[in-house]
Short mmCIF file of C-alpha atoms in Angstrom, two decimals:
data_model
loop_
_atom_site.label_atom_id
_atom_site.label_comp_id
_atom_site.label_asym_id
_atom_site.label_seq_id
_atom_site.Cartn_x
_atom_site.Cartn_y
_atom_site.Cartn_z
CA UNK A 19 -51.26 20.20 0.74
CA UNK A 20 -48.85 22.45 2.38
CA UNK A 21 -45.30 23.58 0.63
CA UNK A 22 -43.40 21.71 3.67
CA UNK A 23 -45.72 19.13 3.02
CA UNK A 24 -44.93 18.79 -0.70
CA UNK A 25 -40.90 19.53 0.30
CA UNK A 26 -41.10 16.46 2.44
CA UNK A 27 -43.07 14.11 0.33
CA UNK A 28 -40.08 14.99 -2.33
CA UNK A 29 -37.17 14.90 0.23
CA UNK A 30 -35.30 11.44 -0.36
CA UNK A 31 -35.67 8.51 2.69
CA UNK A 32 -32.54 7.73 3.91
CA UNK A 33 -31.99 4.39 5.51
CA UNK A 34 -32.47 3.68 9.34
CA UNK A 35 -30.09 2.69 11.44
CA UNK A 36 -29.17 2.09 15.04
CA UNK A 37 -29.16 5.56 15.88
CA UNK A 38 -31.56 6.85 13.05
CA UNK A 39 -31.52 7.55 9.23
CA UNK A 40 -27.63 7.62 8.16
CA UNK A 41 -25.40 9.88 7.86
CA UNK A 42 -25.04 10.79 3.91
CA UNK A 43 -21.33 9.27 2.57
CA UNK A 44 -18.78 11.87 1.89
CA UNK A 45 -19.28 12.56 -2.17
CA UNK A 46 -15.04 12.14 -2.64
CA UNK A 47 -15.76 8.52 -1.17
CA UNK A 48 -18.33 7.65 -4.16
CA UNK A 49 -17.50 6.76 -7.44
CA UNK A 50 -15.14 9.15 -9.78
CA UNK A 51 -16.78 12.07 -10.76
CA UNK A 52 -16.26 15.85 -11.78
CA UNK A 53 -15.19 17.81 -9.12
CA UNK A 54 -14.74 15.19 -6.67
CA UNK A 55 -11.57 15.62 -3.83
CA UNK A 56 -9.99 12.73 -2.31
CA UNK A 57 -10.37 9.13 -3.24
CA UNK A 58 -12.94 9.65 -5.68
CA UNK A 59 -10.43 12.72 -7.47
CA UNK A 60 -7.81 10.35 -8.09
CA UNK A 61 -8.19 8.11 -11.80
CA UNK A 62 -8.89 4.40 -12.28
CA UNK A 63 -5.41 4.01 -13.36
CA UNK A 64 -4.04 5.40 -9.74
CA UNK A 65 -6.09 2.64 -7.95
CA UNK A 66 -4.61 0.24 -10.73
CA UNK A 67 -1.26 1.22 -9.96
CA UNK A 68 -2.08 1.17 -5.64
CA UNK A 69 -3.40 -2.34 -6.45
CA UNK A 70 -0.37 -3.77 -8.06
CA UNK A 71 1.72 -1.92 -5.42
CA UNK A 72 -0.11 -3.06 -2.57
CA UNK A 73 0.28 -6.93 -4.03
CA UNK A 74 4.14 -6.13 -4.00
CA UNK A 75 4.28 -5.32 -0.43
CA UNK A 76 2.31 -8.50 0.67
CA UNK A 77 4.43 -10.27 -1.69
CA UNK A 78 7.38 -9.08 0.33
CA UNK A 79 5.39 -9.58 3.86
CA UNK A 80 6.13 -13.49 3.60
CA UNK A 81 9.25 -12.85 4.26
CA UNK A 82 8.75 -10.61 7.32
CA UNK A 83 6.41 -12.94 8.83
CA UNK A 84 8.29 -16.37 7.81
CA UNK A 85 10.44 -16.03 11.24
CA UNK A 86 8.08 -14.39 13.49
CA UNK A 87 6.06 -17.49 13.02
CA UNK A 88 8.68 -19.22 14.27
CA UNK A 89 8.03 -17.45 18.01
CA UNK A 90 4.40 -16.10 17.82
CA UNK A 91 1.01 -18.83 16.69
CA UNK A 92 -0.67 -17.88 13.25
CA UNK A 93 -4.06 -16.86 15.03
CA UNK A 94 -1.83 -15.06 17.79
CA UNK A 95 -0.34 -13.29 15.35
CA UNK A 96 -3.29 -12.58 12.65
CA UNK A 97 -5.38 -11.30 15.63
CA UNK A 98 -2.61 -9.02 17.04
CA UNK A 99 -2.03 -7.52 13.40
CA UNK A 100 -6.06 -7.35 12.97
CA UNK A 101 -7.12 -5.67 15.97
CA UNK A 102 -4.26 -3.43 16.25
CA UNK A 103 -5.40 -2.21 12.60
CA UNK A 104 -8.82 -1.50 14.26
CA UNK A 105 -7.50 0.73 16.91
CA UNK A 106 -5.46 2.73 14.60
CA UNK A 107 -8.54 3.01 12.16
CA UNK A 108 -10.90 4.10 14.91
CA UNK A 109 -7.67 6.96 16.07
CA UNK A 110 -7.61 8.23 12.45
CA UNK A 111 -11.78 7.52 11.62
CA UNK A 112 -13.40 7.87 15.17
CA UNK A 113 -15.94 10.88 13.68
CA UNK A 114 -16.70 8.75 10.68
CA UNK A 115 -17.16 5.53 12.32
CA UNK A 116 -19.67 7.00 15.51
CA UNK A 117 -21.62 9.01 12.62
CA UNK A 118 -22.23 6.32 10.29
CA UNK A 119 -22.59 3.51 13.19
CA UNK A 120 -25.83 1.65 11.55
CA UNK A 121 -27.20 -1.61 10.84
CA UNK A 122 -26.43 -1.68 7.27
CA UNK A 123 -22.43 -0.44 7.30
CA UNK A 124 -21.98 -2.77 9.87
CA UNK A 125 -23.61 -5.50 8.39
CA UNK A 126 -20.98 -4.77 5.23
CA UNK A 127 -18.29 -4.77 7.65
CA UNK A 128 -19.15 -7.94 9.26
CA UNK A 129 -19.62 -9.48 6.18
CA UNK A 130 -16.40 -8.49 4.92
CA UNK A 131 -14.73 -9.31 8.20
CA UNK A 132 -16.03 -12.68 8.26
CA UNK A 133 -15.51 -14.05 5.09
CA UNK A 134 -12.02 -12.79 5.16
CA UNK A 135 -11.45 -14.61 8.85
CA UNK A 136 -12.37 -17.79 7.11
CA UNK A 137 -10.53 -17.26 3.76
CA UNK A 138 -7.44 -16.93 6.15
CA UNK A 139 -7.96 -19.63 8.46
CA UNK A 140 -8.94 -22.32 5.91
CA UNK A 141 -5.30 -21.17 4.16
CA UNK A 142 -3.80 -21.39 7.42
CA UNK A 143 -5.40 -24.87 8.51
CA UNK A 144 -4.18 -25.64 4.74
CA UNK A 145 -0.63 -25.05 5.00
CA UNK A 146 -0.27 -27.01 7.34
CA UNK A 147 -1.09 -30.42 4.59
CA UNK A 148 0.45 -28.55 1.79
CA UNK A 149 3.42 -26.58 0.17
CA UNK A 150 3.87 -22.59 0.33
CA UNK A 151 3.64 -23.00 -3.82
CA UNK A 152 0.82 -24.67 -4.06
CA UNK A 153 -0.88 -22.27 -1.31
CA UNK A 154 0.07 -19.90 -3.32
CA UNK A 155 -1.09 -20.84 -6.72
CA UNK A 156 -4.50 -22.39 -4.92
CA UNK A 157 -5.20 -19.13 -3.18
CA UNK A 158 -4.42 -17.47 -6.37
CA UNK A 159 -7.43 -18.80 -8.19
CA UNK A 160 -10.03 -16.15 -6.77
CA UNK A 161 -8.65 -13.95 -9.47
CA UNK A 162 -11.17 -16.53 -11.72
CA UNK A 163 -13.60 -16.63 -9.01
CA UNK A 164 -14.36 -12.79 -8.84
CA UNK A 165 -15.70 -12.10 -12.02
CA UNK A 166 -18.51 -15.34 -11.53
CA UNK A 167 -19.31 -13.92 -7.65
CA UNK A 168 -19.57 -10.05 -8.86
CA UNK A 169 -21.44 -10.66 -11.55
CA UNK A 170 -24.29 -12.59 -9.63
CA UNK A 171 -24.10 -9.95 -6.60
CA UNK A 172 -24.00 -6.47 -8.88
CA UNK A 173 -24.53 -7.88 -12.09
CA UNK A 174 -21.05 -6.86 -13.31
CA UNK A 175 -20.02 -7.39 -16.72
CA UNK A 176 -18.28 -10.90 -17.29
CA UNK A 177 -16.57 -10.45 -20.73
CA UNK A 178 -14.62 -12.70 -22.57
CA UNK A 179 -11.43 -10.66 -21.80
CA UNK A 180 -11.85 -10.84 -17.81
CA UNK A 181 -11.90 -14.61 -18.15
CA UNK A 182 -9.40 -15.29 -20.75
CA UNK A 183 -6.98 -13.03 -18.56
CA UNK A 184 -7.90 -14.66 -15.15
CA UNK A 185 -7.39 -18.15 -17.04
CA UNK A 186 -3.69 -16.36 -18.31
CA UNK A 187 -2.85 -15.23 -14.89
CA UNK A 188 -3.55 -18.57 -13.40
CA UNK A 189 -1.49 -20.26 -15.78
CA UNK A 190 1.19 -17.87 -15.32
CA UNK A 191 0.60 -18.82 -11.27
CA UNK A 192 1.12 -22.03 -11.58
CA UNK A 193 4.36 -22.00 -13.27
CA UNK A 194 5.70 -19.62 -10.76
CA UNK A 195 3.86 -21.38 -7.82
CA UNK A 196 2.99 -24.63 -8.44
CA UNK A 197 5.67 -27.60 -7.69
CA UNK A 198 3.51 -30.73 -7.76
CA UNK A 199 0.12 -32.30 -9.41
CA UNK A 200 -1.05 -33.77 -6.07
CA UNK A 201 -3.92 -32.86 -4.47
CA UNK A 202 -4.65 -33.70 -0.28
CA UNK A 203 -6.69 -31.90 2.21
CA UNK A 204 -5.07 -29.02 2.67
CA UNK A 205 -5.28 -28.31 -1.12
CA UNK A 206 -9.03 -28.54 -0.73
CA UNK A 207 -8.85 -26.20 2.32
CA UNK A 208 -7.07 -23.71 0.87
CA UNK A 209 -9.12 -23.65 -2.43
CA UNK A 210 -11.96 -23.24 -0.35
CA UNK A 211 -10.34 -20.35 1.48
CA UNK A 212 -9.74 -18.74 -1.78
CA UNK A 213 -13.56 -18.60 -2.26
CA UNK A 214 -13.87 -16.73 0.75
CA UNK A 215 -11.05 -14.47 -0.44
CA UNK A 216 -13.08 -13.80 -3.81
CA UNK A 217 -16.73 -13.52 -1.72
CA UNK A 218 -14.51 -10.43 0.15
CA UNK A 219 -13.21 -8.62 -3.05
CA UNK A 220 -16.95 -8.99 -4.12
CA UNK A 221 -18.31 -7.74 -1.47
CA UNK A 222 -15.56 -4.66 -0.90
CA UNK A 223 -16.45 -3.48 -5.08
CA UNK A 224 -19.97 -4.07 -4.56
CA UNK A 225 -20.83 -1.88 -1.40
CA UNK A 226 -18.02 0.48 -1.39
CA UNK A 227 -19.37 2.78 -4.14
CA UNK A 228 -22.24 3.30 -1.36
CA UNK A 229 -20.81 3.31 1.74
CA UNK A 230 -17.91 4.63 3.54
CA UNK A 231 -14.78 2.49 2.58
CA UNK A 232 -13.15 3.63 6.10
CA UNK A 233 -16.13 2.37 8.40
CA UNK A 234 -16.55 -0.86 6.90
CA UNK A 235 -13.20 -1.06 6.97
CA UNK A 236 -12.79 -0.58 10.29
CA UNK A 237 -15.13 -3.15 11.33
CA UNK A 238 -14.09 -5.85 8.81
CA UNK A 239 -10.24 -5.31 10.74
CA UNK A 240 -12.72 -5.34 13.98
CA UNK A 241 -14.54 -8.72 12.74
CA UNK A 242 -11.22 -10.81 11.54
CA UNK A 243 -9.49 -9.65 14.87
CA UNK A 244 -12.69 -11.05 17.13
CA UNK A 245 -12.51 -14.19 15.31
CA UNK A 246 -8.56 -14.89 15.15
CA UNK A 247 -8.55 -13.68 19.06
CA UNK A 248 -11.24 -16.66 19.79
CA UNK A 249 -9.86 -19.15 17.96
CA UNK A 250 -5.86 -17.88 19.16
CA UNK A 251 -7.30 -18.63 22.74
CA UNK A 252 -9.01 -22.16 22.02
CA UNK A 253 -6.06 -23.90 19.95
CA UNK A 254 -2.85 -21.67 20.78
CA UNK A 255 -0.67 -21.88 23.53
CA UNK A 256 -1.47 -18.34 26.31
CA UNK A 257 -0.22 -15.36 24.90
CA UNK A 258 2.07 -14.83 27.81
CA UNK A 259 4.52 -17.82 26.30
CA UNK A 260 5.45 -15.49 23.67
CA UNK A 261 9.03 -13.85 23.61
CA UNK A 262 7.82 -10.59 22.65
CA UNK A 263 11.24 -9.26 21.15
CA UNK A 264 11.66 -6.12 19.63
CA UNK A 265 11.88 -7.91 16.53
CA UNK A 266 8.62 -9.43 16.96
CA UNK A 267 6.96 -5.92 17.75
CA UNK A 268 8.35 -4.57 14.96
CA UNK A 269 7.11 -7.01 13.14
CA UNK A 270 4.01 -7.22 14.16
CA UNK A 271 3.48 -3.40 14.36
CA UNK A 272 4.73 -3.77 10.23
CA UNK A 273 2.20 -5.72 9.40
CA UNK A 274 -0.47 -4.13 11.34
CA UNK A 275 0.33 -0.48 10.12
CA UNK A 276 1.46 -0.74 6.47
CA UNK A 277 0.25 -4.62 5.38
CA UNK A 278 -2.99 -4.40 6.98
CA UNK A 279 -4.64 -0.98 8.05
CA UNK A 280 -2.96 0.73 5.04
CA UNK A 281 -2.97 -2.11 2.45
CA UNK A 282 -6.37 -3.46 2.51
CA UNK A 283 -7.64 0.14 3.29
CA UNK A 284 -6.43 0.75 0.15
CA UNK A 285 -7.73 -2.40 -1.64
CA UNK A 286 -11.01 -1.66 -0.14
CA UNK A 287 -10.76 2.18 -1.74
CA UNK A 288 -9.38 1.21 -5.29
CA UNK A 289 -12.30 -1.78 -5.48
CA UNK A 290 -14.56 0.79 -5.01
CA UNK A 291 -13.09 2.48 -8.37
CA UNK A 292 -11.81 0.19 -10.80
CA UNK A 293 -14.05 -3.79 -12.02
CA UNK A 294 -13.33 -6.16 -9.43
CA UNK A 295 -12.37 -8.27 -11.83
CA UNK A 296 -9.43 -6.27 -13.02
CA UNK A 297 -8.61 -5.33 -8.99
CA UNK A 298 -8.69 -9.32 -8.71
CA UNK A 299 -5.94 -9.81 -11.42
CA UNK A 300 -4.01 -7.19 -9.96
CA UNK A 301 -4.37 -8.45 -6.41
CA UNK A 302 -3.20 -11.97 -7.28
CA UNK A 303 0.10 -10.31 -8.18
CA UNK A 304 0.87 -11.26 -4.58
CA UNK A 305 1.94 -14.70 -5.40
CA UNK A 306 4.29 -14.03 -8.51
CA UNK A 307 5.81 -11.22 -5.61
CA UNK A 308 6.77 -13.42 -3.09
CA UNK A 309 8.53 -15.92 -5.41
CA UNK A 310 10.42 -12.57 -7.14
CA UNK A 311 11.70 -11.63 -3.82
CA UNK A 312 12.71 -15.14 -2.71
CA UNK A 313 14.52 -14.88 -6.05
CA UNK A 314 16.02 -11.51 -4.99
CA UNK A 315 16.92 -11.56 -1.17
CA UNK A 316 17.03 -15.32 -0.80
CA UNK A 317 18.81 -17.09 -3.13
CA UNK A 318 16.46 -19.12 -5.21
CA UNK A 319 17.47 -19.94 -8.90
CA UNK A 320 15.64 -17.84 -11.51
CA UNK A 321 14.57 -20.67 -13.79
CA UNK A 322 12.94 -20.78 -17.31
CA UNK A 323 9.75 -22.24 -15.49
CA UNK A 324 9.81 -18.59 -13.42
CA UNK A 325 10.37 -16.58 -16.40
CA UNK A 326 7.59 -18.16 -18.17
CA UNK A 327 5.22 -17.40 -15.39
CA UNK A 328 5.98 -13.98 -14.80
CA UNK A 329 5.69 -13.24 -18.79
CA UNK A 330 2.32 -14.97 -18.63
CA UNK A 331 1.42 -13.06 -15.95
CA UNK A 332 2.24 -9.52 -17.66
CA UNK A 333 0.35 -10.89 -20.60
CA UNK A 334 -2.72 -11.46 -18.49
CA UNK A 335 -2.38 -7.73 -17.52
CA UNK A 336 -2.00 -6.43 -20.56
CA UNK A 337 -5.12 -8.56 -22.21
CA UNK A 338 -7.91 -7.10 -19.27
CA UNK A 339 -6.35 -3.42 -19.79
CA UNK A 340 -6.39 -3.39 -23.57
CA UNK A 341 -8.60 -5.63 -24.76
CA UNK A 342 -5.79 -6.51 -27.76
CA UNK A 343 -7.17 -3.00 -29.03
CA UNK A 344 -3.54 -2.15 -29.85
CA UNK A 345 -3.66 -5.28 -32.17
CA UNK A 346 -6.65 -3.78 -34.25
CA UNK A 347 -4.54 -1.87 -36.46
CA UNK A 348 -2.13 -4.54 -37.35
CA UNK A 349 -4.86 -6.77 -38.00
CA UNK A 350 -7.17 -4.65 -40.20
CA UNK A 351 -4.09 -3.71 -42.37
CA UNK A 352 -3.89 -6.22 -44.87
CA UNK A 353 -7.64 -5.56 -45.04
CA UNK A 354 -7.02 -2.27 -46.45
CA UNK A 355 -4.01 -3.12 -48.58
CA UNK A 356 -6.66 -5.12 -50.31
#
């Protein structure tokens, strides 16, 4: 046996894909490392922080979209902000996207795209039988879900700190969320929407420390647009009935830009860096956010019910960062006084 022969035998296989084996994924888009640049430079504690900040801003987006759903259909809109997220990823990631176009990143992307179409149209259908709170708080629940669905896809550990800290953020949820017991059909809708929700985080921690977070990305935006454009044109009025204010395209081009393209960019990037089921908890600070600004810009009473909420929320935060380590000493003092 030749030397080429032995240097091929030894080369590593990549994967085939539409066009042939696939192009190798940038080393900053991996997992942190030593010497990485770019995404994979920057510490789990900056993702951490781009989590919580992204969940702000979405927090904030109910606001911007509560009267532009006045003029423009939830699929209309969801499919304008969706696709027009695609076309500015494939402006900014057109190299990236041709040269890793194969069956298995768009298979992730799909995937993604899909069960994130569903998640929001099952909470859409849903608020239609229910109140914003309780959409809220029910959508809020995949922050328990992930840590079940990552650790059966990726075997991820499931410690008794991720769960006791989902069940504390839930409970904090539901005091700032929650304004009634009963449960309809649009309850059930949306809690199954947040199961698509969690099957998306999932997915996003599991395959985006192998594949490029901007391509799948790009064709999860692609996928959600496809589906919210069909499903605009069978159950929403034409398009052309719209008033298409500046308002409304500033809106919409919001939404598309900063909500969408760079927010769940971003998730996608930090789930690829920190546990899903810490991104999870973070991500669910969405809810708690759009009560604090209806607090803040419109009006509504900061109760003791609130208050309780939010500190149970921080609490929840605090128990999947530290573990209670800072409690150790306290609690092995008495020990030693002994």
């Amino acid at each position: 046996m030749s030397k080429n022969d032995l240097g091929s035998a030894s080369a590593p296989q990549e994967p085939e894909g539409f066009f042939g084996a696939d192009a190798p994924v940038e080393i900053e888009d991996r997992a942190p490392g030593t010497r990485l640049r770019g995404a994979g430079a920057r510490s789990p504690l900056f993702w951490k922080l781009m989590l919580a900040a992204m969940a702000v801003v979405w927090g904030y987006s109910f606001f911007v979209m509560k009267d532009v759903l006045d003029t423009v259909s939830p699929f209309t809109l969801l499919a304008c902000r969706f696709l027009g997220s695609a076309l500015i990823m494939f402006a900014l990631f057109r190299r990236r996207i041709v040269r890793h176009f194969n069956a298995r990143n768009v298979a992730v992307g799909v995937a993604m795209g899909a069960s994130l179409g569903i998640a929001y149209a099952l909470q859409t259908l849903g608020l239609v039988e229910t109140t914003a709170g309780k959409s809220a708080f029910l959508t809020g629940t995949y922050c328990i879900l992930v840590p079940f669905i990552s650790y059966f896809m990726a075997r991820e550990p499931l410690t008794r700190f991720n769960l006791g800290a989902a069940l504390l953020c839930l409970a904090g949820i539901a005091l700032v969320a929650l304004d009634s017991l009963v449960v309809n059909r649009g309850d059930a809708l949306t809690l199954v929407g947040a199961v698509f929700f969690a099957l998306q985080i999932a997915t996003a921690a599991r395959y985006g420390r192998e594949l490029d977070v901007n391509v799948i990305t790009f064709w999860m935006f692609l996928t959600v647009g496809v589906m919210d454009a069909v499903a605009a044109l069978a159950v929403e009025p034409p398009i052309t009935s719209i008033a298409w204010s500046p308002v409304v395209i500033a809106t919409i081009a919001f939404l598309a830009l900063f909500c969408t393209c760079i927010g769940m960019l971003v998730q996608n990037l930090a789930l690829a860096h920190v546990p899903p089921a810490t991104g999870s908890l973070l991500l669910s600070l969405e809810s708690p956010s759009g009560v604090l600004f209806s607090v803040l810009l419109a009006s509504e009473v900061l109760t003791g019910r609130l208050v309780a909420g939010f500190v149970l929320i921080f609490c929840s935060i605090v128990l999947s960062e530290t573990h209670l380590s800072f409690l150790r000493p306290l609690l092995l003092r008495p020990a030693r006084n002994r």
